[in-house]
Tab-separated table of C-alpha atoms in Angstrom:
chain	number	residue	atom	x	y	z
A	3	UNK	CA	5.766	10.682	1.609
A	4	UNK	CA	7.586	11.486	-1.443
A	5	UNK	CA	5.456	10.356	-4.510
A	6	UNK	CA	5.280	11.894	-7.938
A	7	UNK	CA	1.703	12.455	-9.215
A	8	UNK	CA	1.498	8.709	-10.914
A	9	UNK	CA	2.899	7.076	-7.879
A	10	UNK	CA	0.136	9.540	-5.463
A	11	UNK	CA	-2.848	8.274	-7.931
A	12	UNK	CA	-1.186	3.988	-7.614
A	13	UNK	CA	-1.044	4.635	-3.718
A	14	UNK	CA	-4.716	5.982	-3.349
A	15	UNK	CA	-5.867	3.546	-5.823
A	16	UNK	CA	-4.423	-0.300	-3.937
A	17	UNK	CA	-5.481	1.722	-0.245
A	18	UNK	CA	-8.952	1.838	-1.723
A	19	UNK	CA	-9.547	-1.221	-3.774
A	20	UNK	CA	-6.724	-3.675	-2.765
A	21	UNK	CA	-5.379	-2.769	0.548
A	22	UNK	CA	-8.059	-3.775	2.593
A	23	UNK	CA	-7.780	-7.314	1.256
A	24	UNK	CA	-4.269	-7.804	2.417
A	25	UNK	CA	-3.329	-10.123	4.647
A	26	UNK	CA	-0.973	-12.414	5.812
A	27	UNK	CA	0.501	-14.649	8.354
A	28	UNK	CA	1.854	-13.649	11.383
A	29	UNK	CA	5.129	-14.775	11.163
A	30	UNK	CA	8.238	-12.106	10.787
A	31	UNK	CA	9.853	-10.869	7.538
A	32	UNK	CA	12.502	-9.044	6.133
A	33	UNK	CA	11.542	-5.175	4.738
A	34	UNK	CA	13.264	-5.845	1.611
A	35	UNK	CA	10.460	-9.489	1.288
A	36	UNK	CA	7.647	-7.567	2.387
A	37	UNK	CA	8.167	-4.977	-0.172
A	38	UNK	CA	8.417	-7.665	-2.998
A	39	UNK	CA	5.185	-9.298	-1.883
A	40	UNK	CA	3.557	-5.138	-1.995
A	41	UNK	CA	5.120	-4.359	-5.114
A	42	UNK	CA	3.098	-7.921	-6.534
A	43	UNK	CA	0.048	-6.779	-4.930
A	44	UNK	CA	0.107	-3.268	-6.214
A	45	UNK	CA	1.491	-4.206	-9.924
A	46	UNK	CA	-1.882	-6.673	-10.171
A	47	UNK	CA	-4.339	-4.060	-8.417
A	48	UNK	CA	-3.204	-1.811	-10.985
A	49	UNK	CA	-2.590	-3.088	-14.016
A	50	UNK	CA	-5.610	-2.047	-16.245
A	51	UNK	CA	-3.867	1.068	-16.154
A	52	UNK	CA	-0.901	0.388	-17.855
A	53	UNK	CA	2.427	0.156	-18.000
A	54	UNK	CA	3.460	3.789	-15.791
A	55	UNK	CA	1.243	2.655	-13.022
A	56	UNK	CA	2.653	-0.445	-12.895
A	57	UNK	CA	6.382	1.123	-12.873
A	58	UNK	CA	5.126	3.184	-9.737
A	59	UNK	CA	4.381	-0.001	-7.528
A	60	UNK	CA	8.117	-0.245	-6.523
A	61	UNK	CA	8.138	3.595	-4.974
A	62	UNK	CA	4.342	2.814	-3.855
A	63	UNK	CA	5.024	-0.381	-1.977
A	64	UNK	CA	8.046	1.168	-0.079
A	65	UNK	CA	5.632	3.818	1.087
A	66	UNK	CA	2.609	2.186	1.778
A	67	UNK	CA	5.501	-0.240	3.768
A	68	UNK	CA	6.372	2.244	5.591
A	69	UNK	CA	3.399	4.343	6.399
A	70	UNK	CA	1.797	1.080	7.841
A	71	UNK	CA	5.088	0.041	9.999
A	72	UNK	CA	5.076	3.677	11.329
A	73	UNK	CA	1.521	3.362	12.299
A	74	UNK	CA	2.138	0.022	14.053
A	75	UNK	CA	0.236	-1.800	11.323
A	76	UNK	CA	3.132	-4.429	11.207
A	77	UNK	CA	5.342	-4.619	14.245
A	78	UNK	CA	8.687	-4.120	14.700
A	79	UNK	CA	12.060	-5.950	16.291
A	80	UNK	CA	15.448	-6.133	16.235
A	81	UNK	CA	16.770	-9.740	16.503
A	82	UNK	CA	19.925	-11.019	17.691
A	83	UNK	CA	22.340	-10.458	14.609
A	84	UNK	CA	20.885	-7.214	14.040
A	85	UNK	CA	18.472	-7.583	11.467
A	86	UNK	CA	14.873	-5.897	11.477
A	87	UNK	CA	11.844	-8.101	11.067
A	88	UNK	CA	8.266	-6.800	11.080
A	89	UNK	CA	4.887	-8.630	11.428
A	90	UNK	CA	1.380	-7.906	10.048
A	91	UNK	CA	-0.827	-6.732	12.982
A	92	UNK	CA	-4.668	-8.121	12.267
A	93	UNK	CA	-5.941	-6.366	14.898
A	94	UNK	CA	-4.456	-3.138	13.558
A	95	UNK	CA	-4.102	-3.144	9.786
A	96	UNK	CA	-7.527	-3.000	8.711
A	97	UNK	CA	-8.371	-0.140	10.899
A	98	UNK	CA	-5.587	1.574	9.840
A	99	UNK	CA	-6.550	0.867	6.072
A	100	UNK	CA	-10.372	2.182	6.587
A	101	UNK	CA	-8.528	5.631	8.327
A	102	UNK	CA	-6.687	6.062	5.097
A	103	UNK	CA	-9.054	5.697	2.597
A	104	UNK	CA	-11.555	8.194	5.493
A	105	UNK	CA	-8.651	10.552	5.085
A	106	UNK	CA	-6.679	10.395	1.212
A	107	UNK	CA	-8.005	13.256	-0.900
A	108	UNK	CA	-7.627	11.339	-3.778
A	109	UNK	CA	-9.804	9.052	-2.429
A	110	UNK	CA	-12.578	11.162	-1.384
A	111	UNK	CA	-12.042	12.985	-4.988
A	112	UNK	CA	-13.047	9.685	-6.538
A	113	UNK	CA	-15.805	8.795	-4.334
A	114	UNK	CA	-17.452	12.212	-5.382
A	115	UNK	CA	-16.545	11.478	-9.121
A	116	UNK	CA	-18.233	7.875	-9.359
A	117	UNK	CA	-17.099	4.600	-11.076
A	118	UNK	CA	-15.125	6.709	-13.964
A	119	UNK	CA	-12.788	8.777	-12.385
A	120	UNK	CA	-10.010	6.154	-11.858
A	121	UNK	CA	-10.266	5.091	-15.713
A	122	UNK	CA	-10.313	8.641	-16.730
A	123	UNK	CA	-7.161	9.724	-14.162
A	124	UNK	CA	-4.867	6.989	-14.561
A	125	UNK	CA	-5.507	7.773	-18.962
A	126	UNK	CA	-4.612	11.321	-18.391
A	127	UNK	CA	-1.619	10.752	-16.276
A	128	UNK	CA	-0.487	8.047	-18.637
């Protein structure tokens, strides 16, 4: 994963107070959709920050996107014209979502921090 420092601080951020809260139907969409709807979750998680962490949600959601279809979080198949659909996976997601936020040192950085250190981070790196 391929994140500037902003984008890194957005990620950890929605996997620890947002991403664990997402859910959705089990029917299959389109990447490009599912990114949109990601983007919209991540732009509202973070925008008490401003204005830079909200420009990071588009790079964010594409990650986070993929990181979860690559860890079988959403499903995917092929159908018949060729397309590529993928489906949340409720059995998988949120245990996926607790190993991140177990394993994202800037997660664990702001655990040992306290209540401040997202505040304080996201004004320095704005």
């Amino acid at each position: 994963m391929s994140l500037s420092e902003m984008e890194q601080h957005v990620f950890a951020y929605f996997v620890a107070n947002g991403a664990q809260d997402f859910a959705m139907v089990g029917r299959f969409w389109p990447y490009g959709e599912l990114t949109m709807v990601l983007e919209d979750k991540i732009r509202i998680a973070t925008r008490k920050f401003g204005a830079k962490a909200g420009a990071a949600a588009p790079a964010v959601a594409k990650a986070f996107l993929d990181l979860i279809i690559e860890h079988d979080a959403f499903s995917t198949v092929k159908n018949k014209f060729g397309g590529t659909m993928h489906q949340y996976q409720a059995d998988k997601y949120p245990g996926y979502i607790k190993d991140l936020q177990q394993t994202n040192p800037i997660i664990q950085k702001a655990q040992a921090a306290g209540p401040a250190f997202w505040d304080e981070t996201f004004a320095a790196l704005g």
